[in-house]
Short mmCIF file of C-alpha atoms in Angstrom, two decimals:
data_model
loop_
_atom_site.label_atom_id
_atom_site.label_comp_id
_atom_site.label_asym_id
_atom_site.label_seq_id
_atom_site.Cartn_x
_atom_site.Cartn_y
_atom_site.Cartn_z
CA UNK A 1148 112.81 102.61 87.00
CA UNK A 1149 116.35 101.82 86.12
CA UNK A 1150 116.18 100.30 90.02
CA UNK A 1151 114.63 97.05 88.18
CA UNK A 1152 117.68 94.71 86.96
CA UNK A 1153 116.20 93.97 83.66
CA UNK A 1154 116.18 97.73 82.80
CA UNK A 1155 119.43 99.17 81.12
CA UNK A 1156 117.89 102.70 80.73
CA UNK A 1157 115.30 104.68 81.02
CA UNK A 1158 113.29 108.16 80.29
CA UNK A 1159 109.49 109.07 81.35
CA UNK A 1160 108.01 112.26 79.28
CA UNK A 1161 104.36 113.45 79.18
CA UNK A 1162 102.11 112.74 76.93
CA UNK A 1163 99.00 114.72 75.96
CA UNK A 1164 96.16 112.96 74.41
CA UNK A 1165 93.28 115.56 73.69
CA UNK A 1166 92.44 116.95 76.95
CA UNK A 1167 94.30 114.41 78.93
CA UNK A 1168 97.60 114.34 79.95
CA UNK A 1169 99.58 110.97 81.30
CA UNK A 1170 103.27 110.15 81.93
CA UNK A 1171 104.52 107.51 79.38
CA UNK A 1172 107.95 105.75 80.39
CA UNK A 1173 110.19 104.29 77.87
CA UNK A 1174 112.63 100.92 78.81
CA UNK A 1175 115.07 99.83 77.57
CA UNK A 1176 116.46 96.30 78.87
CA UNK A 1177 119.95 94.74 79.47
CA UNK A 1178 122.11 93.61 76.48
CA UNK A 1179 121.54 89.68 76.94
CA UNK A 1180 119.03 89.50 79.71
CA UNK A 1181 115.43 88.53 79.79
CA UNK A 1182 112.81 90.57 78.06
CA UNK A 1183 111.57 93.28 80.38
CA UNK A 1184 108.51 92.00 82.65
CA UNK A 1185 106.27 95.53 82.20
CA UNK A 1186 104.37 94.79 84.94
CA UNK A 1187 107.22 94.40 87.44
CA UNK A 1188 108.84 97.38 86.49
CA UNK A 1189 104.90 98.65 87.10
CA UNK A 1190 105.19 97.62 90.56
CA UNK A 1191 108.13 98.44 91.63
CA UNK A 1192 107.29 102.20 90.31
CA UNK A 1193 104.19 101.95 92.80
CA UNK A 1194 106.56 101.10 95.61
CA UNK A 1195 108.75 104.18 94.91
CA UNK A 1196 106.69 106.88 93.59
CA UNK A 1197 103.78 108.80 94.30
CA UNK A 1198 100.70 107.57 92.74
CA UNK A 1199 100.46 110.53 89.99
CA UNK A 1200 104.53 110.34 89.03
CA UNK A 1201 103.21 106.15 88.92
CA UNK A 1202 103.32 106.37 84.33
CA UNK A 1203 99.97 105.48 82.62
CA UNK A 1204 102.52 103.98 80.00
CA UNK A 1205 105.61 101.14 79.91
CA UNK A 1206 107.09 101.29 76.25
CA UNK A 1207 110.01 98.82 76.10
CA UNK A 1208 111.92 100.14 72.99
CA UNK A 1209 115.94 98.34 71.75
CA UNK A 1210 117.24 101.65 72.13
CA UNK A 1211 116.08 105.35 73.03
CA UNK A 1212 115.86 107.66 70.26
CA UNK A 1213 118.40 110.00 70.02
CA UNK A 1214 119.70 113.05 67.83
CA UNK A 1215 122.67 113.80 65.72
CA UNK A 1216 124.49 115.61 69.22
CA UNK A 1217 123.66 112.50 71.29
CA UNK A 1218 120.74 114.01 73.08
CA UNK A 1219 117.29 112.22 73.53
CA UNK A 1220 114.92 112.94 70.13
CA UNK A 1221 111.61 113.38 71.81
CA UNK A 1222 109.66 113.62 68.42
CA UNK A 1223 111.50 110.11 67.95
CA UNK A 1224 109.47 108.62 70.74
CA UNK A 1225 106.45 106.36 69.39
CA UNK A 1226 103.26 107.07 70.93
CA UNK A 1227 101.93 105.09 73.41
CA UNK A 1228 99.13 103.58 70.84
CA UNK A 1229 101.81 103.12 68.36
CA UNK A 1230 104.28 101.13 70.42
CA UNK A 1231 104.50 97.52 72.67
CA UNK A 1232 104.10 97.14 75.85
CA UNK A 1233 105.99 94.36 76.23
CA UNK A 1234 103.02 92.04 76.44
CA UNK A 1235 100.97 91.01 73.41
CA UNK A 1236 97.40 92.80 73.43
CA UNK A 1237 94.27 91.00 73.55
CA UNK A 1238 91.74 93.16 71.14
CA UNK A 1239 88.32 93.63 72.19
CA UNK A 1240 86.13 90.70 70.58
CA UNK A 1241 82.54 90.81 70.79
CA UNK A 1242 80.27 93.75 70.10
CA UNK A 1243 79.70 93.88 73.89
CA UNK A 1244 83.43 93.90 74.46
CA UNK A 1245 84.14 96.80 71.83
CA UNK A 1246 81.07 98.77 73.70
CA UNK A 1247 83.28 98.46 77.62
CA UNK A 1248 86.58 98.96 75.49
CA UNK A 1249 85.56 102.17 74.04
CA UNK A 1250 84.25 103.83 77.51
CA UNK A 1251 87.09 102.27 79.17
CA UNK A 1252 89.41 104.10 76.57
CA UNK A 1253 87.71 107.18 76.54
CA UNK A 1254 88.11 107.26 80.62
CA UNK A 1255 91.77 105.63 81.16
CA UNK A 1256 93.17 106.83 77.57
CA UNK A 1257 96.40 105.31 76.38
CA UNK A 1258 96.75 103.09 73.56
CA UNK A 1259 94.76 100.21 72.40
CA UNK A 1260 92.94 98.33 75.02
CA UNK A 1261 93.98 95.33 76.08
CA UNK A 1262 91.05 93.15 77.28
CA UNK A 1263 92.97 91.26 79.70
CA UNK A 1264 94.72 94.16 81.23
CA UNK A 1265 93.81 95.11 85.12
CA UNK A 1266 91.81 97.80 85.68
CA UNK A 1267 94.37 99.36 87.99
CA UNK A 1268 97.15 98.60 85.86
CA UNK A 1269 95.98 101.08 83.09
CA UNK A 1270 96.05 103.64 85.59
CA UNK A 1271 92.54 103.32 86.79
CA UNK A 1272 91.39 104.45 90.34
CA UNK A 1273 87.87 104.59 92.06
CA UNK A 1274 86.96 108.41 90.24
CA UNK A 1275 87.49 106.14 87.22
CA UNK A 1276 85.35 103.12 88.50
CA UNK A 1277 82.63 105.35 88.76
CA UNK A 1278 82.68 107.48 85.78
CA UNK A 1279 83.09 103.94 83.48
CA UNK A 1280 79.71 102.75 85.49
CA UNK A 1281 77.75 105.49 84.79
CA UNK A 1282 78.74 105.63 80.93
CA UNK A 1283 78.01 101.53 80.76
CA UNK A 1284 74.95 102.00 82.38
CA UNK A 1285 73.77 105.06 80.09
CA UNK A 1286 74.81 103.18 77.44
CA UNK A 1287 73.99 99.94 78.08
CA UNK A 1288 70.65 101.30 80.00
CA UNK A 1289 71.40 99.08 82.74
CA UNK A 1290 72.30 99.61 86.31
CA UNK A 1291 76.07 99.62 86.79
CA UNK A 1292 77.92 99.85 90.05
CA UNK A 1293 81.30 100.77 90.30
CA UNK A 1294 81.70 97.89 92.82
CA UNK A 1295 81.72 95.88 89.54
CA UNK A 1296 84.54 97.51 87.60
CA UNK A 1297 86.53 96.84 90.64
CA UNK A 1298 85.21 93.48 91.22
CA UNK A 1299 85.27 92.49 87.24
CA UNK A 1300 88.84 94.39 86.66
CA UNK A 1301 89.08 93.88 83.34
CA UNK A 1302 87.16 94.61 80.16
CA UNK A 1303 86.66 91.00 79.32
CA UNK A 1304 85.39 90.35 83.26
CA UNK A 1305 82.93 93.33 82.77
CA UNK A 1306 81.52 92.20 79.18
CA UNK A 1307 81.21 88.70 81.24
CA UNK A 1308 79.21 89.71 83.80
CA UNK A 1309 77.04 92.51 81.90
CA UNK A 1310 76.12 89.32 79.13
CA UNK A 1311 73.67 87.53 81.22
CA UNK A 1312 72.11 90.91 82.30
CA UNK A 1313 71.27 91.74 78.54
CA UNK A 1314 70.18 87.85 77.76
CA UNK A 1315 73.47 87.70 75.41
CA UNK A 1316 75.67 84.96 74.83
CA UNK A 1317 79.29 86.63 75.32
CA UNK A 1318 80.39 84.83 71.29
CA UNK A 1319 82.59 86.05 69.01
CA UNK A 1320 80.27 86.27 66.36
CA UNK A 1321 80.01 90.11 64.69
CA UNK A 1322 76.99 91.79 64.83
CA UNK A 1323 75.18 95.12 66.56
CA UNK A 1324 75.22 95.64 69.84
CA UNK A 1325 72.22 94.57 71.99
CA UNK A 1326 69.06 96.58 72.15
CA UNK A 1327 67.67 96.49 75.96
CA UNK A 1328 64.40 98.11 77.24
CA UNK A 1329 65.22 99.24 80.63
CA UNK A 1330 65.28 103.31 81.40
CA UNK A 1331 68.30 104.09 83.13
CA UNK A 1332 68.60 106.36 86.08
CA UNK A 1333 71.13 107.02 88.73
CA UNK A 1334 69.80 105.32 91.70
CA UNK A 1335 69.41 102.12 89.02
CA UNK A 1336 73.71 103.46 87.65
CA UNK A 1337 74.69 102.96 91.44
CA UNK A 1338 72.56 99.99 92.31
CA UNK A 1339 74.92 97.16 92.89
CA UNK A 1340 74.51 93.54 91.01
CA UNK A 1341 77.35 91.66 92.70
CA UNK A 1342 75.65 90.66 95.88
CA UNK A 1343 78.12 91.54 98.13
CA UNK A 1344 79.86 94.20 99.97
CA UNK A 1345 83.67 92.65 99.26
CA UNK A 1346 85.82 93.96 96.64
CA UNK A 1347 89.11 91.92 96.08
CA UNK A 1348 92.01 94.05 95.52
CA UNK A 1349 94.82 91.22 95.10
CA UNK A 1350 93.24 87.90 95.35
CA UNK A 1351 95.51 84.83 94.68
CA UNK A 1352 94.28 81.55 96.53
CA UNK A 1353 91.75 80.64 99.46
CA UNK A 1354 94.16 80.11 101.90
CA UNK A 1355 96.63 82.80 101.80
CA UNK A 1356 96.89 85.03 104.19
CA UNK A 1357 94.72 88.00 103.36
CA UNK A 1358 94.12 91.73 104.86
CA UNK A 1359 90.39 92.47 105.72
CA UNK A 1360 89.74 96.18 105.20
CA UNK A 1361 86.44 97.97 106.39
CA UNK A 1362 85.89 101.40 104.96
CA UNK A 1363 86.44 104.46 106.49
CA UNK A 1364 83.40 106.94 107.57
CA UNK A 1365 82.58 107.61 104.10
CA UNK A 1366 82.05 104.27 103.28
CA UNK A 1367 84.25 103.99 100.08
CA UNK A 1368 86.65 100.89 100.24
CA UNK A 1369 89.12 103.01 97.16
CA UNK A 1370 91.63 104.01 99.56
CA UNK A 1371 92.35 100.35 100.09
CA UNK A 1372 93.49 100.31 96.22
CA UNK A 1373 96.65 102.26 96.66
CA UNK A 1374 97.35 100.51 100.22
CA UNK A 1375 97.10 97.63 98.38
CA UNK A 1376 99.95 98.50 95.83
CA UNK A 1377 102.45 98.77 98.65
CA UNK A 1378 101.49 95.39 100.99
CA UNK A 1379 104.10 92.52 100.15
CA UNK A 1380 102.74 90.39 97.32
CA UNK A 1381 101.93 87.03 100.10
CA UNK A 1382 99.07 89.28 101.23
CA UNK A 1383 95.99 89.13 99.90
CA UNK A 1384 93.91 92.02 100.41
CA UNK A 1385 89.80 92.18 100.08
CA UNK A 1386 87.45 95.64 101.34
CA UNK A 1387 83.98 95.83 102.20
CA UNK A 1388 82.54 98.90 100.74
CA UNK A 1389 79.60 100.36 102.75
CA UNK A 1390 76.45 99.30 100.78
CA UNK A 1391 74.66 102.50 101.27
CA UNK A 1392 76.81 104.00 98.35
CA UNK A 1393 75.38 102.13 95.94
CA UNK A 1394 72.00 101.54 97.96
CA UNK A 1395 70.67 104.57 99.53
CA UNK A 1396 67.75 103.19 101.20
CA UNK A 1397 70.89 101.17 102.94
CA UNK A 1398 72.62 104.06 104.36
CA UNK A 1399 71.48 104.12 107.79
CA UNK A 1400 72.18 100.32 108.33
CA UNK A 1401 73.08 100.31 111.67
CA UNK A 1402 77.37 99.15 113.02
CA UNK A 1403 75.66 95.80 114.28
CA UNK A 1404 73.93 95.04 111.35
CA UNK A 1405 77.01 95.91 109.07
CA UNK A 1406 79.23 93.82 110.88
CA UNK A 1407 76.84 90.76 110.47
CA UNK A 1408 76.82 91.25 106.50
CA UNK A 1409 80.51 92.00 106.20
CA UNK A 1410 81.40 88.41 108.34
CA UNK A 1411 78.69 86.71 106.08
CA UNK A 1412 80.76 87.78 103.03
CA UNK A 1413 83.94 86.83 104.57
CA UNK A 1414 82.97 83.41 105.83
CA UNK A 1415 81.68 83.10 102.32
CA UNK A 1416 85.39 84.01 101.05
CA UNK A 1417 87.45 82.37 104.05
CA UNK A 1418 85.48 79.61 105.37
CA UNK A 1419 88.30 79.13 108.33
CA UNK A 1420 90.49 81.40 110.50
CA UNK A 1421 93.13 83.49 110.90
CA UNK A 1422 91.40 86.20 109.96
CA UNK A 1423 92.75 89.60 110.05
CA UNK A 1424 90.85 93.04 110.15
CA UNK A 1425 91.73 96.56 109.55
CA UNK A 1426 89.79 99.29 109.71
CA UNK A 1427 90.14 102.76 109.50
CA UNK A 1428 88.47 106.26 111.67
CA UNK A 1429 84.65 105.74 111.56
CA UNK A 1430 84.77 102.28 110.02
CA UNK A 1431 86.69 101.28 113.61
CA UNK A 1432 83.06 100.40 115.35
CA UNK A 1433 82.42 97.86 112.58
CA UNK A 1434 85.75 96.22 112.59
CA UNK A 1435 85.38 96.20 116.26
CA UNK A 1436 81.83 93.98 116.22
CA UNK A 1437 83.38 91.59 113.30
CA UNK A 1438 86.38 90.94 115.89
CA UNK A 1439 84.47 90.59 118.66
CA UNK A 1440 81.93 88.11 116.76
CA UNK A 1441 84.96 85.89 115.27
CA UNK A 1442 86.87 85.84 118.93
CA UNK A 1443 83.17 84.58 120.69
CA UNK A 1444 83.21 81.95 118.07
CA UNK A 1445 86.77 80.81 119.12
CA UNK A 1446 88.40 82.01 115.93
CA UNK A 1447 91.88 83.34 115.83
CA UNK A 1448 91.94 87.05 115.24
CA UNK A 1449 94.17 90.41 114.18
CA UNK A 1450 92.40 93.48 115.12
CA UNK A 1451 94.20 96.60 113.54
CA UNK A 1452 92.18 100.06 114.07
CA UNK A 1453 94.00 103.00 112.39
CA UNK A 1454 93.08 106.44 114.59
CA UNK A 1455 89.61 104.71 115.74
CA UNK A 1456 86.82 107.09 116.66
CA UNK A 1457 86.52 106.34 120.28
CA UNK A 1458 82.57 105.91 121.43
CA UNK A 1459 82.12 105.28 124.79
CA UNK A 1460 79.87 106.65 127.82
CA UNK A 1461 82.61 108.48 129.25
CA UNK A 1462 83.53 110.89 126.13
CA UNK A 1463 81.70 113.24 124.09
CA UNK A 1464 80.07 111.32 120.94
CA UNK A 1465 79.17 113.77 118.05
CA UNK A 1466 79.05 113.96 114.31
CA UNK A 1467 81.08 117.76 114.81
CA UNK A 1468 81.64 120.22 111.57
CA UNK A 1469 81.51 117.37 109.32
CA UNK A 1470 78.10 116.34 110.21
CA UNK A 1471 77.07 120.13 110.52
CA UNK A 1472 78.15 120.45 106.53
CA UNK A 1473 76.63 117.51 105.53
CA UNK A 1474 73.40 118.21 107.04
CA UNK A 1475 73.32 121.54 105.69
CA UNK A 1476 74.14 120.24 102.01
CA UNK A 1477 71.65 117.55 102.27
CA UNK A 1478 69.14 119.85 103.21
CA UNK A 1479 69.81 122.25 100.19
CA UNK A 1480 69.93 119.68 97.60
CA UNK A 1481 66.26 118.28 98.68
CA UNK A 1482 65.22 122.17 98.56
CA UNK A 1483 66.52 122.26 95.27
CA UNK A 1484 65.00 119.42 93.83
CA UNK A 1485 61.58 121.57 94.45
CA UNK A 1486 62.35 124.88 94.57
CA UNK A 1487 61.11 126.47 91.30
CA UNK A 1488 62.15 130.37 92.07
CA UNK A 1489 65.52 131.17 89.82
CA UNK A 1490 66.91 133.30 92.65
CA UNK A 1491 66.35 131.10 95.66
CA UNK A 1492 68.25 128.59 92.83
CA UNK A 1493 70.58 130.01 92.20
CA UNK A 1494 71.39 130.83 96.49
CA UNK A 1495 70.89 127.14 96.72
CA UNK A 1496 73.51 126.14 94.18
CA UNK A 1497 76.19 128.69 94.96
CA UNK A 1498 75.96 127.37 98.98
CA UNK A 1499 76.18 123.33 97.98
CA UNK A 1500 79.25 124.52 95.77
CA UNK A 1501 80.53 126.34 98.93
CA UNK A 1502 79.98 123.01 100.94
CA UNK A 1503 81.38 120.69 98.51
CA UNK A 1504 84.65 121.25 98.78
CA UNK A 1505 84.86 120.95 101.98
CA UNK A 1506 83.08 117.65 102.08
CA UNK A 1507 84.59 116.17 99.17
CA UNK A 1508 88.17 115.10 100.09
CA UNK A 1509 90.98 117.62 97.71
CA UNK A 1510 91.85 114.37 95.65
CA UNK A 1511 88.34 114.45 94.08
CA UNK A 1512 88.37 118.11 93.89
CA UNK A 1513 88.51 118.10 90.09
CA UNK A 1514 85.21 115.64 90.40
CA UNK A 1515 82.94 118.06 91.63
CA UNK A 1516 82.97 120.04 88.19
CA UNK A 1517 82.55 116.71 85.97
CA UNK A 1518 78.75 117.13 84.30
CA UNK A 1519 79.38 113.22 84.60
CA UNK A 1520 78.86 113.05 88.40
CA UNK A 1521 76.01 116.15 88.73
CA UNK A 1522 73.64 113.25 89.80
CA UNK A 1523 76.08 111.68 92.03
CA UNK A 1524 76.95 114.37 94.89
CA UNK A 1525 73.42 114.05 96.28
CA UNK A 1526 72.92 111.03 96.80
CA UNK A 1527 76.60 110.59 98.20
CA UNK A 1528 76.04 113.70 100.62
CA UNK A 1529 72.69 111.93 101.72
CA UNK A 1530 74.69 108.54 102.15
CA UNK A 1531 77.06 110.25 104.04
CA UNK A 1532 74.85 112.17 106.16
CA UNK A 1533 73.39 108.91 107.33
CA UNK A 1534 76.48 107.12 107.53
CA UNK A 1535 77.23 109.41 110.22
CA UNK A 1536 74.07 109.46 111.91
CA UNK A 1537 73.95 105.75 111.92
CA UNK A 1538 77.30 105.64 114.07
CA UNK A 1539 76.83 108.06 116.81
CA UNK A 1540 74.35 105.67 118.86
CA UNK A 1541 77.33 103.29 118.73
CA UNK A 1542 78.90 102.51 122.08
CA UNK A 1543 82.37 100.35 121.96
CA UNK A 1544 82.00 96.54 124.28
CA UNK A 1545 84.79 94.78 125.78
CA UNK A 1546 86.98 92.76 123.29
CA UNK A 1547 88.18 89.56 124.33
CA UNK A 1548 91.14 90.13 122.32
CA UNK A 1549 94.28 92.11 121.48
CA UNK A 1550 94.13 95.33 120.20
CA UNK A 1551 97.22 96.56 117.53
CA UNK A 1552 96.30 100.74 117.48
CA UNK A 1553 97.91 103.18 114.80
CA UNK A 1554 97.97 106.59 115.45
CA UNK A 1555 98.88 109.02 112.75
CA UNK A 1556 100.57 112.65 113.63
CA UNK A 1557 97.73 114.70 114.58
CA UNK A 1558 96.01 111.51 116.92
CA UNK A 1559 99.36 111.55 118.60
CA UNK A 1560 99.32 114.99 118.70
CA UNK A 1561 95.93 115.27 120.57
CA UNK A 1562 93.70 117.23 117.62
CA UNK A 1563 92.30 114.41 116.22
CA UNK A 1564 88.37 114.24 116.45
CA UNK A 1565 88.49 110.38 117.11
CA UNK A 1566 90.10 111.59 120.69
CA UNK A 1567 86.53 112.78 121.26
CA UNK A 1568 87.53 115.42 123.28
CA UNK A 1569 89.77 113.31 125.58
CA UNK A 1570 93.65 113.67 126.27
CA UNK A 1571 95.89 110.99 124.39
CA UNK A 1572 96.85 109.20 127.52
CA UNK A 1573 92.77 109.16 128.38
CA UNK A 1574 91.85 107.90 124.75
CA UNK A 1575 94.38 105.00 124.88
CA UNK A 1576 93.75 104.08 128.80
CA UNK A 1577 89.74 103.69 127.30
CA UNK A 1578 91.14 101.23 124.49
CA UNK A 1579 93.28 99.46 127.67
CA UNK A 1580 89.82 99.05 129.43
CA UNK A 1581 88.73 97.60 126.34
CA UNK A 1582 90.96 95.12 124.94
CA UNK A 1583 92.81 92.57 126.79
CA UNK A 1584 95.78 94.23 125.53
CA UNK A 1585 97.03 96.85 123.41
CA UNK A 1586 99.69 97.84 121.23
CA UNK A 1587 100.17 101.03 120.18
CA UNK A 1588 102.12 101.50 116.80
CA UNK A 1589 103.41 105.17 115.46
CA UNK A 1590 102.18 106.24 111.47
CA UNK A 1591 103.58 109.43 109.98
CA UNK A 1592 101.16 111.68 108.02
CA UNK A 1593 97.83 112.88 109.09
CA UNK A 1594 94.50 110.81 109.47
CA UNK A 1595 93.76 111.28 105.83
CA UNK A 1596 97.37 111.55 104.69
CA UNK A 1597 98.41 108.71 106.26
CA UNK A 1598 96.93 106.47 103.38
CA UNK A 1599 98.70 108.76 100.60
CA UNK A 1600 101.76 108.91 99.50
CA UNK A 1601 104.27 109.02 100.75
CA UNK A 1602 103.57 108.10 104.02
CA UNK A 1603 100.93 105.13 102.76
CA UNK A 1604 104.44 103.08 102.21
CA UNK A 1605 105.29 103.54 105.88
CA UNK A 1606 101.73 102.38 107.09
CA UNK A 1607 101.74 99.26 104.66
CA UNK A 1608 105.36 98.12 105.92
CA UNK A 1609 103.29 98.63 110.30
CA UNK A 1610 100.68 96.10 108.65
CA UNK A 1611 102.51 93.85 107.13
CA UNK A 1612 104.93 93.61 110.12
CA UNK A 1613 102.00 92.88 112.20
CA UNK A 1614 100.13 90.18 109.99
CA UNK A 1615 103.63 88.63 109.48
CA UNK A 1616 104.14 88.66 113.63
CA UNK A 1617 100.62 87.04 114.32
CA UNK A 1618 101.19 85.00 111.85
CA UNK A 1619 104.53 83.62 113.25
CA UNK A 1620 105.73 84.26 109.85
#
């Protein structure tokens, strides 16, 4: 933190409020200079630390508290509701506003809630998204997507967008909050209001340059959020988010037919080339279409696939353990919705808690025991399920095109399931027959570990280098 030039000093201690415990960091600026920018210093943390040593809290204080032997006075420290930011506070208000304030509180913590403030900026991630939709919906007894807290980012954007739904004027004039009629559900918490598949992660302008991302196999576009954090500020970066996670019946929507809606949304955002695409593992099929589709329209492209699944004739095409798990857990959960013996029950629930965690990536780990989410893991092991079975049909066509290819450790390694069986030197000689060219570009980490710190910094610096290079930048 002291890294930033406006900061003299600085100390970070935890901070436990009820059950939940965040890192709060205390500045204190240079004698003379400008008042500490909070959300610099914010920044810069992101590009240095690992997202949980990233604080929840920036205090700027005139001096740090310290006691009669010179040493810091922790009881000195104000609390993070009790102290500045740096940045004046915009209070919730409208009834509606107080109502997303409070469940944004109650999931994000901290001090009082700035209406203005970013969603990811109060230390919000996509576990977060979701658990604030559900609550709003429940609450609100309306459907609620977590596409929208991303999309809306603040609490003033989601009180915006949630007004029209409940026939309210978004005033400032006091009253109770708004009675509604609707029965809430999960399918109706998940179903998603904002019409498209494209959630903006930095968004300044039309025409700067910005990073398409397509979700990985599991459809969720969250891992672009901390990528995101450590891309140079000139790129913009937007990620389609596979619709069948907030639409089951969508789940088995087929790579073509994905493609098609993802380039409708981003013609619909970016009108005009260059266009640059990135996608990830099992999102590399649709990536591959949306490339293909732009370059047959004469539209200048940047095709990025990080460890692509490879689907051709030639190699062996199969959904493998993952696929075997999923089915397995889908399966139970549909036998437990009917199953009405307590011992066959019980068997049923003690096997999809076996499965879980081995489904679930270990960052959500904590989410499986959240009573929050108990509705959730079916329908996102059903999604899932049908994700995969959507993809294996897939078969990859030549790209008129370049082709920039990451591979992480184990891809290089060869014991990677996108190799699909094949050697390394076979896997990339099938890209070679693919693409006009190809470029093959070195990531450290593992498939999955790749886009976490600490190696995520090391992947966003091979992007950026190659958007910058295309872009004759």
């Amino acid at each position: 933190l002291t890294a930033h030039p406006a900061v003299r000093s600085a100390v970070v201690v935890p901070f436990l409020d009820g059950k939940r415990s965040s890192l709060v960091a205390y500045l204190v600026g240079q004698s003379g200079a400008d008042p500490i920018d909070v959300a610099e210093v914010r920044r810069l943390a992101r590009t240095r630390l690992p997202a949980l040593l990233v604080p929840s809290h920036f205090i700027v204080l005139a001096e740090l508290p310290t006691t009669s032997s010179g040493k810091l006075d922790r009881r000195a420290l104000p609390r993070p509701d009790d102290a500045s930011t740096g940045k004046s506070l915009t209070p919730p208000r409208t009834p509606l506003e107080k109502i997303v304030a409070r469940v944004w509180h109650n999931e994000l913590g901290g001090g009082p809630v700035d209406v203005e403030q970013d969603f990811a900026d109060a230390g919000g991630n996509s576990l977060g998204a979701m658990r604030i939709a559900i609550r709003l919906g429940r609450e609100l007894e309306l459907p609620v997507s977590p596409t929208e807290v991303l999309l809306r980012r603040t609490v003033a954007g989601m009180a915006s967008w949630i007004a029209p739904l409940l026939h309210v004027v978004p005033s400032e004039d006091a009253g109770a909050p708004p009675a509604t009629t609707r029965a809430p559900n999960v399918l109706s918490v998940l179903d998603n209001q904002s019409g498209t598949d494209l959630v903006w992660f930095r968004r300044r302008e039309q025409d700067a340059p910005a990073l398409y991302c397509v979700h990985p196999g599991g459809g969720s576009a969250h891992w672009y959020q901390r990528l995101t954090q450590h891309l140079p500020e000139w790129l913009d970066v937007g990620a389609f988010q596979h619709p069948g996670l907030t639409n089951p019946a969508r789940a088995a929507t087929s790579m073509a037919d994905l493609a098609a809606g993802y380039l409708a949304d981003l013609w619909a955002s970016q009108p005009v080339g260059p266009y640059h695409i990135f996608a990830w593992c099992g999102g590399a099929p649709i990536g591959w279409e949306m490339a293909r589709t732009l370059a047959e329209s004469g539209e200048q492209v940047t095709l990025i696939l990080h460890d692509p699944v490879l689907q051709v004739a030639e190699a062996q095409v199969g959904g493998g353990e993952n696929l075997r798990q999923l089915a397995e857990c889908d399966d139970a959960y549909e036998r437990l919705a009917v199953e009405t013996d307590p011992e066959q029950i019980q068997r049923l629930q003690t096997r999809i808690g076996e499965l879980l965690p081995s489904i679930v990536v270990e960052a959500f780990h904590d989410a499986l025991d959240d009573p929050d989410l108990e509705e959730i893991w079916p329908i996102a092991v059903k999604s899932w399920r049908s994700q995969v079975e959507a993809r294996l049909p897939y078969r990859f066509g030549p790209y008129a095109g370049a082709l920039h290819l990451l591979a992480c450790d184990e891809l290089a390694g060869g014991v990677h399931d996108s190799l699909a069986g094949l050697s390394l030197a076979e896997y990339l000689g099938h890209w070679e027959k693919l693409a006009t060219e190809v470029t093959v570009h070195r990531v450290s980490g593992g498939n999955v570990t790749s886009m976490l710190p600490p190696h995520v910094a090391g992947l966003a610096q091979v992007l950026a280098e190659v958007v910058r290079t295309e872009d004759g930048r």
